[in-house]
Amino acid sequence: MSKRQLRIGIVMDPIEGIKPAKDSTLAMMLAAQKRGHELFYLEQRDLWLRDGVAWGRAHPVEVRDDYENWATLGAEHIKRLSTLDVILMRKDPPFDMEYIYTTYILERAEAEGVLVVNKPAGLRDMNEKVYTAWFPQCCAPTLITRDMGDMHAFLKEHHQIVCKPLHGMGGRSIFVIREGDKNANVIFETMTNYGSQFAIVQKYLPEIVETGDSRILIIDGEPAPYALARIPSASDNRGNLAAGAQGKGRELNDRDRWLVSQIGPVLRERGMLFVGIDVIGGYVTEINVTSPTGIRELDKQFNCDIATLLIDAIEKHHA
């Protein structure tokens, strides 16, 4: 592990707008600060490239586990990003072109020796829904297409499916469709923009009603000790906390550990230190690499400290 104080930059959404009781980025910052590391706060708008060099307008930041007053920013500093030791890329989706441009800037900092978590190339390459295709043995039947006829055939084969866009988050634009649903045409038209863009359909997994959509956090290839099951409300199909699901922690089971054994080593090899996989009925539905959450809920329910496991991994990789 690192024997010295690290300078850690955090690229995130506006810190004044976070929900401190649930914000995993704040948990990471608290854990790093407790270790004595120096924190710097940045937003996407604070980053730029000049002659191939990555720069940022960074604010020193002090954080507190206080739901009313959780952060104090210092005066702005213009910093060459290579003066930082570590950068946590914690900007939430949408994964749009601005996000991609940000990864290019961070990759230039990485080229100068900064440890970027998660690795910029991985953030670009691992679409959270498409990347499941690299682990078909872990997944339920899945089709990624923009052909509406193929979607109808998939629905006929499986009788009930989930349809969602490839770029969404937080449960947005997720539809459950049953065979014979007269809304199927308009949903497929909307999701594919009349066949001009790709969307994903998956076999519906009924286990979501009782056991929920479980988030398993993977830190440097290894699972956190507990999973967060997001149980949909009685009036909704979606296992997303942002859509009103209830978060209930649970211990990992043998199937969870097997899934992580398949996926975790690949993530570690590709420099993805903090990833969340979503599991319904023992099948992986998404691999979340951008800004996985769930730390605060699990810490509260099990009196654990998941963010410190990530700081341990960061210190190890920086040593």
mmCIF file of C-alpha atoms in Angstrom:
data_model
loop_
_atom_site.group_PDB
_atom_site.id
_atom_site.type_symbol
_atom_site.label_atom_id
_atom_site.label_comp_id
_atom_site.label_asym_id
_atom_site.label_seq_id
_atom_site.Cartn_x
_atom_site.Cartn_y
_atom_site.Cartn_z
ATOM 1 C CA MET A 1 0.000 0.000 0.000
ATOM 2 C CA SER A 2 0.969 3.622 -0.452
ATOM 3 C CA LYS A 3 3.177 4.903 2.372
ATOM 4 C CA ARG A 4 2.581 8.577 1.626
ATOM 5 C CA GLN A 5 -0.220 11.051 1.285
ATOM 6 C CA LEU A 6 -1.819 10.883 -2.156
ATOM 7 C CA ARG A 7 -3.250 13.809 -4.078
ATOM 8 C CA ILE A 8 -6.641 12.551 -5.276
ATOM 9 C CA GLY A 9 -8.798 14.430 -7.756
ATOM 10 C CA ILE A 10 -12.498 13.601 -7.947
ATOM 11 C CA VAL A 11 -14.384 14.408 -11.154
ATOM 12 C CA MET A 12 -18.050 14.363 -10.235
ATOM 13 C CA ASP A 13 -21.413 16.068 -10.554
ATOM 14 C CA PRO A 14 -21.927 19.303 -8.582
ATOM 15 C CA ILE A 15 -21.167 18.382 -5.000
ATOM 16 C CA GLU A 16 -23.780 20.720 -3.574
ATOM 17 C CA GLY A 17 -26.499 18.700 -5.324
ATOM 18 C CA ILE A 18 -25.634 15.204 -4.092
ATOM 19 C CA LYS A 19 -27.729 13.175 -1.635
ATOM 20 C CA PRO A 20 -25.139 12.584 1.096
ATOM 21 C CA ALA A 21 -27.017 9.712 2.738
ATOM 22 C CA LYS A 22 -26.778 7.698 -0.502
ATOM 23 C CA ASP A 23 -23.792 9.111 -2.369
ATOM 24 C CA SER A 24 -21.027 6.563 -2.955
ATOM 25 C CA THR A 25 -18.599 9.227 -4.141
ATOM 26 C CA LEU A 26 -18.887 11.003 -0.804
ATOM 27 C CA ALA A 27 -18.182 7.673 0.919
ATOM 28 C CA MET A 28 -15.005 7.309 -1.157
ATOM 29 C CA MET A 29 -13.922 10.851 -0.307
ATOM 30 C CA LEU A 30 -14.542 10.298 3.405
ATOM 31 C CA ALA A 31 -12.493 7.087 3.344
ATOM 32 C CA ALA A 32 -9.611 8.729 1.473
ATOM 33 C CA GLN A 33 -9.618 11.743 3.775
ATOM 34 C CA LYS A 34 -9.575 9.465 6.827
ATOM 35 C CA ARG A 35 -6.379 7.909 5.444
ATOM 36 C CA GLY A 36 -4.814 11.360 5.253
ATOM 37 C CA HIS A 37 -5.013 11.802 1.496
ATOM 38 C CA GLU A 38 -5.485 15.263 -0.026
ATOM 39 C CA LEU A 39 -8.681 15.763 -2.029
ATOM 40 C CA PHE A 40 -9.397 17.999 -5.008
ATOM 41 C CA TYR A 41 -12.859 18.517 -6.494
ATOM 42 C CA LEU A 42 -13.470 18.988 -10.222
ATOM 43 C CA GLU A 43 -16.417 18.929 -12.607
ATOM 44 C CA GLN A 44 -16.311 18.114 -16.320
ATOM 45 C CA ARG A 45 -16.393 21.811 -17.169
ATOM 46 C CA ASP A 46 -13.152 22.286 -15.192
ATOM 47 C CA LEU A 47 -11.070 20.083 -17.517
ATOM 48 C CA TRP A 48 -9.226 21.004 -20.702
ATOM 49 C CA LEU A 49 -6.360 20.033 -22.986
ATOM 50 C CA ARG A 50 -3.637 22.408 -24.118
ATOM 51 C CA ASP A 51 -0.990 21.131 -26.545
ATOM 52 C CA GLY A 52 -1.666 17.568 -25.471
ATOM 53 C CA VAL A 53 -1.450 18.331 -21.743
ATOM 54 C CA ALA A 54 -4.422 17.781 -19.418
ATOM 55 C CA TRP A 55 -5.313 20.646 -17.071
ATOM 56 C CA GLY A 56 -8.050 21.333 -14.553
ATOM 57 C CA ARG A 57 -9.496 23.994 -12.287
ATOM 58 C CA ALA A 58 -9.469 22.137 -8.991
ATOM 59 C CA HIS A 59 -10.777 23.069 -5.563
ATOM 60 C CA PRO A 60 -9.259 21.544 -2.445
ATOM 61 C CA VAL A 61 -12.189 19.968 -0.612
ATOM 62 C CA GLU A 62 -12.844 18.865 2.947
ATOM 63 C CA VAL A 63 -15.725 16.440 3.472
ATOM 64 C CA ARG A 64 -17.801 15.474 6.508
ATOM 65 C CA ASP A 65 -20.332 12.733 7.217
ATOM 66 C CA ASP A 66 -22.962 15.376 7.820
ATOM 67 C CA TYR A 67 -26.217 15.330 5.874
ATOM 68 C CA GLU A 68 -26.635 19.094 6.214
ATOM 69 C CA ASN A 69 -23.078 20.343 5.649
ATOM 70 C CA TRP A 70 -20.994 17.694 3.899
ATOM 71 C CA ALA A 71 -18.313 19.639 1.998
ATOM 72 C CA THR A 72 -16.211 22.783 2.130
ATOM 73 C CA LEU A 73 -14.379 23.910 -1.007
ATOM 74 C CA GLY A 74 -11.117 25.840 -0.959
ATOM 75 C CA ALA A 75 -9.934 28.392 -3.484
ATOM 76 C CA GLU A 76 -9.662 27.322 -7.105
ATOM 77 C CA HIS A 77 -6.259 26.135 -8.306
ATOM 78 C CA ILE A 78 -5.261 25.697 -11.932
ATOM 79 C CA LYS A 79 -3.427 22.392 -11.923
ATOM 80 C CA ARG A 80 -1.723 20.255 -14.477
ATOM 81 C CA LEU A 81 -3.556 16.975 -13.878
ATOM 82 C CA SER A 82 -0.262 15.110 -13.815
ATOM 83 C CA THR A 83 0.421 16.788 -10.437
ATOM 84 C CA LEU A 84 -2.290 14.524 -9.020
ATOM 85 C CA ASP A 85 -1.553 10.937 -8.060
ATOM 86 C CA VAL A 86 -5.047 9.571 -8.576
ATOM 87 C CA ILE A 87 -8.232 10.725 -10.314
ATOM 88 C CA LEU A 88 -11.602 9.192 -9.508
ATOM 89 C CA MET A 89 -13.921 9.553 -12.509
ATOM 90 C CA ARG A 90 -17.316 9.633 -10.802
ATOM 91 C CA LYS A 91 -19.414 11.699 -13.200
ATOM 92 C CA ASP A 92 -22.840 10.125 -13.576
ATOM 93 C CA PRO A 93 -24.194 9.245 -17.027
ATOM 94 C CA PRO A 94 -25.563 10.154 -19.527
ATOM 95 C CA PHE A 95 -22.732 8.536 -21.406
ATOM 96 C CA ASP A 96 -22.747 11.120 -24.180
ATOM 97 C CA MET A 97 -20.059 12.672 -26.354
ATOM 98 C CA GLU A 98 -19.125 15.095 -23.567
ATOM 99 C CA TYR A 99 -18.431 12.101 -21.338
ATOM 100 C CA ILE A 100 -16.265 10.546 -24.060
ATOM 101 C CA TYR A 101 -14.336 13.793 -24.537
ATOM 102 C CA THR A 102 -13.712 13.812 -20.783
ATOM 103 C CA THR A 103 -12.201 10.328 -20.975
ATOM 104 C CA TYR A 104 -9.776 11.583 -23.650
ATOM 105 C CA ILE A 105 -8.607 14.343 -21.313
ATOM 106 C CA LEU A 106 -8.221 11.883 -18.441
ATOM 107 C CA GLU A 107 -6.323 9.505 -20.695
ATOM 108 C CA ARG A 108 -3.745 12.214 -21.343
ATOM 109 C CA ALA A 109 -3.331 12.551 -17.564
ATOM 110 C CA GLU A 110 -3.031 8.776 -17.337
ATOM 111 C CA ALA A 111 -0.248 8.884 -19.945
ATOM 112 C CA GLU A 112 1.679 11.174 -17.579
ATOM 113 C CA GLY A 113 1.451 8.674 -14.737
ATOM 114 C CA VAL A 114 -1.852 9.436 -12.998
ATOM 115 C CA LEU A 115 -3.886 6.429 -11.804
ATOM 116 C CA VAL A 116 -7.383 7.012 -13.198
ATOM 117 C CA VAL A 117 -10.216 5.020 -11.611
ATOM 118 C CA ASN A 118 -11.866 3.690 -13.659
ATOM 119 C CA LYS A 119 -9.498 3.462 -16.617
ATOM 120 C CA PRO A 120 -10.639 5.881 -19.376
ATOM 121 C CA ALA A 121 -10.313 3.334 -22.193
ATOM 122 C CA GLY A 122 -12.464 0.912 -20.204
ATOM 123 C CA LEU A 123 -15.097 3.549 -19.609
ATOM 124 C CA ARG A 124 -15.342 4.046 -23.366
ATOM 125 C CA ASP A 125 -15.213 0.374 -24.315
ATOM 126 C CA MET A 126 -17.531 -1.175 -21.717
ATOM 127 C CA ASN A 127 -21.053 -0.017 -22.400
ATOM 128 C CA GLU A 128 -22.942 -1.050 -19.314
ATOM 129 C CA LYS A 129 -25.526 -3.079 -21.204
ATOM 130 C CA VAL A 130 -23.588 -4.234 -24.275
ATOM 131 C CA TYR A 131 -20.549 -5.436 -22.299
ATOM 132 C CA THR A 132 -22.624 -8.275 -20.858
ATOM 133 C CA ALA A 133 -22.130 -9.908 -24.288
ATOM 134 C CA TRP A 134 -18.545 -10.708 -23.270
ATOM 135 C CA PHE A 135 -19.943 -13.021 -20.554
ATOM 136 C CA PRO A 136 -22.861 -14.887 -22.183
ATOM 137 C CA GLN A 137 -22.466 -17.750 -19.720
ATOM 138 C CA CYS A 138 -23.540 -15.329 -16.977
ATOM 139 C CA CYS A 139 -26.547 -13.804 -18.698
ATOM 140 C CA ALA A 140 -30.157 -14.578 -19.555
ATOM 141 C CA PRO A 141 -31.146 -14.555 -23.266
ATOM 142 C CA THR A 142 -30.322 -11.116 -24.648
ATOM 143 C CA LEU A 143 -30.725 -9.455 -28.039
ATOM 144 C CA ILE A 144 -29.135 -6.173 -29.104
ATOM 145 C CA THR A 145 -30.564 -4.985 -32.396
ATOM 146 C CA ARG A 146 -32.355 -2.207 -34.185
ATOM 147 C CA ASP A 147 -34.499 -4.582 -36.222
ATOM 148 C CA MET A 148 -38.050 -4.428 -34.876
ATOM 149 C CA GLY A 149 -38.964 -7.703 -36.555
ATOM 150 C CA ASP A 150 -36.229 -9.455 -34.600
ATOM 151 C CA MET A 151 -37.554 -7.880 -31.402
ATOM 152 C CA HIS A 152 -41.023 -9.219 -32.111
ATOM 153 C CA ALA A 153 -39.574 -12.685 -32.753
ATOM 154 C CA PHE A 154 -37.670 -12.501 -29.446
ATOM 155 C CA LEU A 155 -40.890 -11.550 -27.658
ATOM 156 C CA LYS A 156 -42.726 -14.477 -29.260
ATOM 157 C CA GLU A 157 -39.931 -16.839 -28.200
ATOM 158 C CA HIS A 158 -39.791 -15.734 -24.552
ATOM 159 C CA HIS A 159 -43.387 -14.486 -24.016
ATOM 160 C CA GLN A 160 -42.308 -11.682 -21.683
ATOM 161 C CA ILE A 161 -39.287 -9.417 -22.158
ATOM 162 C CA VAL A 162 -37.612 -6.228 -20.980
ATOM 163 C CA CYS A 163 -36.766 -3.532 -23.534
ATOM 164 C CA LYS A 164 -34.465 -0.605 -22.761
ATOM 165 C CA PRO A 165 -32.097 1.855 -24.433
ATOM 166 C CA LEU A 166 -28.346 1.251 -24.408
ATOM 167 C CA HIS A 167 -27.515 4.633 -22.889
ATOM 168 C CA GLY A 168 -30.017 4.881 -20.013
ATOM 169 C CA MET A 169 -29.509 4.870 -16.244
ATOM 170 C CA GLY A 170 -31.582 4.920 -13.085
ATOM 171 C CA GLY A 171 -34.424 2.904 -14.564
ATOM 172 C CA ARG A 172 -35.234 5.398 -17.293
ATOM 173 C CA SER A 173 -37.188 4.134 -20.320
ATOM 174 C CA ILE A 174 -37.359 0.493 -19.211
ATOM 175 C CA PHE A 175 -40.389 -1.386 -20.499
ATOM 176 C CA VAL A 176 -41.721 -4.837 -19.603
ATOM 177 C CA ILE A 177 -43.656 -6.281 -22.547
ATOM 178 C CA ARG A 178 -45.862 -9.362 -22.605
ATOM 179 C CA GLU A 179 -46.692 -11.332 -25.729
ATOM 180 C CA GLY A 180 -49.830 -9.848 -27.245
ATOM 181 C CA ASP A 181 -49.233 -6.375 -25.777
ATOM 182 C CA LYS A 182 -50.571 -3.894 -28.321
ATOM 183 C CA ASN A 183 -48.000 -1.350 -27.132
ATOM 184 C CA ALA A 184 -45.106 -3.533 -28.341
ATOM 185 C CA ASN A 185 -44.927 -1.848 -31.745
ATOM 186 C CA VAL A 186 -44.723 1.682 -30.389
ATOM 187 C CA ILE A 187 -42.184 0.652 -27.726
ATOM 188 C CA PHE A 188 -39.913 -0.950 -30.320
ATOM 189 C CA GLU A 189 -40.351 2.058 -32.621
ATOM 190 C CA THR A 190 -39.473 4.439 -29.790
ATOM 191 C CA MET A 191 -36.504 2.443 -28.478
ATOM 192 C CA THR A 192 -34.965 2.013 -31.960
ATOM 193 C CA ASN A 193 -36.109 5.378 -33.343
ATOM 194 C CA TYR A 194 -37.902 3.492 -36.109
ATOM 195 C CA GLY A 195 -35.040 1.107 -36.702
ATOM 196 C CA SER A 196 -32.265 3.710 -36.821
ATOM 197 C CA GLN A 197 -30.545 2.989 -33.467
ATOM 198 C CA PHE A 198 -29.709 -0.061 -31.382
ATOM 199 C CA ALA A 199 -31.634 -1.098 -28.286
ATOM 200 C CA ILE A 200 -31.543 -4.128 -26.003
ATOM 201 C CA VAL A 201 -34.197 -6.719 -25.183
ATOM 202 C CA GLN A 202 -33.769 -9.380 -22.521
ATOM 203 C CA LYS A 203 -35.867 -12.265 -21.288
ATOM 204 C CA TYR A 204 -37.970 -11.090 -18.355
ATOM 205 C CA LEU A 205 -36.784 -12.595 -15.082
ATOM 206 C CA PRO A 206 -39.736 -12.893 -12.680
ATOM 207 C CA GLU A 207 -37.447 -13.233 -9.654
ATOM 208 C CA ILE A 208 -37.159 -9.446 -9.628
ATOM 209 C CA VAL A 209 -40.569 -9.222 -7.929
ATOM 210 C CA GLU A 210 -39.513 -11.154 -4.815
ATOM 211 C CA THR A 211 -35.723 -10.992 -4.647
ATOM 212 C CA GLY A 212 -35.116 -7.810 -6.646
ATOM 213 C CA ASP A 213 -32.282 -6.561 -8.824
ATOM 214 C CA SER A 214 -29.088 -7.090 -6.820
ATOM 215 C CA ARG A 215 -26.073 -4.808 -7.140
ATOM 216 C CA ILE A 216 -22.789 -6.602 -6.426
ATOM 217 C CA LEU A 217 -19.811 -4.278 -6.072
ATOM 218 C CA ILE A 218 -16.507 -5.573 -7.446
ATOM 219 C CA ILE A 219 -13.320 -3.962 -6.130
ATOM 220 C CA ASP A 220 -10.118 -4.814 -8.011
ATOM 221 C CA GLY A 221 -11.727 -8.028 -9.228
ATOM 222 C CA GLU A 222 -13.081 -9.161 -5.845
ATOM 223 C CA PRO A 223 -16.643 -8.812 -4.535
ATOM 224 C CA ALA A 224 -17.662 -6.655 -1.606
ATOM 225 C CA PRO A 225 -19.044 -8.903 1.154
ATOM 226 C CA TYR A 226 -22.701 -7.973 0.614
ATOM 227 C CA ALA A 227 -25.058 -7.253 -2.259
ATOM 228 C CA LEU A 228 -27.780 -4.618 -2.366
ATOM 229 C CA ALA A 229 -31.087 -6.067 -3.592
ATOM 230 C CA ARG A 230 -33.309 -3.356 -5.075
ATOM 231 C CA ILE A 231 -36.926 -4.570 -4.636
ATOM 232 C CA PRO A 232 -39.426 -2.873 -6.979
ATOM 233 C CA SER A 233 -42.423 -1.151 -5.474
ATOM 234 C CA ALA A 234 -45.799 -2.818 -5.911
ATOM 235 C CA SER A 235 -46.675 -0.289 -8.616
ATOM 236 C CA ASP A 236 -43.469 -0.557 -10.686
ATOM 237 C CA ASN A 237 -41.416 -3.144 -12.571
ATOM 238 C CA ARG A 238 -38.060 -1.446 -12.074
ATOM 239 C CA GLY A 239 -35.434 -2.493 -9.549
ATOM 240 C CA ASN A 240 -33.776 0.910 -9.391
ATOM 241 C CA LEU A 241 -33.486 3.032 -6.250
ATOM 242 C CA ALA A 242 -34.005 6.132 -8.393
ATOM 243 C CA ALA A 243 -37.337 4.656 -9.518
ATOM 244 C CA GLY A 244 -38.580 3.999 -5.999
ATOM 245 C CA ALA A 245 -37.230 0.496 -5.344
ATOM 246 C CA GLN A 246 -36.358 -0.472 -1.773
ATOM 247 C CA GLY A 247 -32.717 -1.323 -1.073
ATOM 248 C CA LYS A 248 -32.246 -4.417 1.090
ATOM 249 C CA GLY A 249 -28.775 -5.789 1.740
ATOM 250 C CA ARG A 250 -28.036 -9.493 1.620
ATOM 251 C CA GLU A 251 -25.055 -11.812 1.876
ATOM 252 C CA LEU A 252 -23.513 -13.148 -1.307
ATOM 253 C CA ASN A 253 -24.517 -16.633 -2.395
ATOM 254 C CA ASP A 254 -22.587 -19.248 -4.375
ATOM 255 C CA ARG A 255 -24.063 -18.086 -7.680
ATOM 256 C CA ASP A 256 -22.974 -14.496 -6.948
ATOM 257 C CA ARG A 257 -19.429 -15.650 -6.261
ATOM 258 C CA TRP A 258 -19.364 -17.703 -9.449
ATOM 259 C CA LEU A 259 -20.512 -14.709 -11.504
ATOM 260 C CA VAL A 260 -17.768 -12.567 -9.976
ATOM 261 C CA SER A 261 -15.209 -15.323 -10.658
ATOM 262 C CA GLN A 262 -16.125 -15.075 -14.344
ATOM 263 C CA ILE A 263 -16.182 -11.290 -14.629
ATOM 264 C CA GLY A 264 -13.915 -9.947 -11.875
ATOM 265 C CA PRO A 265 -10.527 -11.096 -13.231
ATOM 266 C CA VAL A 266 -11.267 -9.526 -16.621
ATOM 267 C CA LEU A 267 -12.180 -6.236 -14.963
ATOM 268 C CA ARG A 268 -8.991 -6.302 -12.904
ATOM 269 C CA GLU A 269 -6.884 -7.013 -15.965
ATOM 270 C CA ARG A 270 -8.445 -4.067 -17.775
ATOM 271 C CA GLY A 271 -7.868 -1.612 -14.943
ATOM 272 C CA MET A 272 -11.467 -1.309 -13.747
ATOM 273 C CA LEU A 273 -11.078 -1.042 -9.978
ATOM 274 C CA PHE A 274 -14.677 -0.284 -8.998
ATOM 275 C CA VAL A 275 -17.557 -1.882 -10.900
ATOM 276 C CA GLY A 276 -21.106 -2.876 -10.041
ATOM 277 C CA ILE A 277 -22.823 -5.834 -11.666
ATOM 278 C CA ASP A 278 -26.613 -6.115 -11.601
ATOM 279 C CA VAL A 279 -28.018 -9.594 -11.017
ATOM 280 C CA ILE A 280 -31.616 -10.791 -11.307
ATOM 281 C CA GLY A 281 -32.476 -14.417 -10.633
ATOM 282 C CA GLY A 282 -28.810 -15.398 -10.826
ATOM 283 C CA TYR A 283 -28.199 -13.708 -14.200
ATOM 284 C CA VAL A 284 -26.167 -10.584 -14.932
ATOM 285 C CA THR A 285 -28.191 -7.885 -16.677
ATOM 286 C CA GLU A 286 -25.720 -4.956 -16.596
ATOM 287 C CA ILE A 287 -22.055 -4.263 -15.826
ATOM 288 C CA ASN A 288 -21.847 -0.743 -14.428
ATOM 289 C CA VAL A 289 -18.445 0.868 -14.884
ATOM 290 C CA THR A 290 -19.183 4.603 -14.869
ATOM 291 C CA SER A 291 -20.243 5.522 -11.332
ATOM 292 C CA PRO A 292 -21.580 2.493 -9.454
ATOM 293 C CA THR A 293 -23.487 3.175 -6.257
ATOM 294 C CA GLY A 294 -24.713 1.223 -3.249
ATOM 295 C CA ILE A 295 -21.868 1.807 -0.778
ATOM 296 C CA ARG A 296 -23.770 3.940 1.709
ATOM 297 C CA GLU A 297 -26.797 1.662 1.885
ATOM 298 C CA LEU A 298 -24.668 -1.456 2.517
ATOM 299 C CA ASP A 299 -22.411 0.292 5.025
ATOM 300 C CA LYS A 300 -25.454 1.416 6.992
ATOM 301 C CA GLN A 301 -27.155 -1.991 7.013
ATOM 302 C CA PHE A 302 -24.085 -4.101 7.797
ATOM 303 C CA ASN A 303 -21.811 -1.641 9.619
ATOM 304 C CA CYS A 304 -19.089 -2.187 7.019
ATOM 305 C CA ASP A 305 -16.766 0.196 5.167
ATOM 306 C CA ILE A 306 -16.735 -0.669 1.477
ATOM 307 C CA ALA A 307 -15.119 2.590 0.375
ATOM 308 C CA THR A 308 -12.041 1.788 2.440
ATOM 309 C CA LEU A 309 -11.647 -1.448 0.453
ATOM 310 C CA LEU A 310 -11.447 0.707 -2.675
ATOM 311 C CA ILE A 311 -8.909 3.054 -1.075
ATOM 312 C CA ASP A 312 -6.864 -0.034 -0.138
ATOM 313 C CA ALA A 313 -6.904 -1.112 -3.797
ATOM 314 C CA ILE A 314 -5.969 2.375 -4.997
ATOM 315 C CA GLU A 315 -3.054 2.540 -2.569
ATOM 316 C CA LYS A 316 -1.906 -0.905 -3.665
ATOM 317 C CA HIS A 317 -1.969 0.016 -7.368
ATOM 318 C CA HIS A 318 -0.229 3.305 -6.743
ATOM 319 C CA ALA A 319 2.526 1.824 -4.589
#
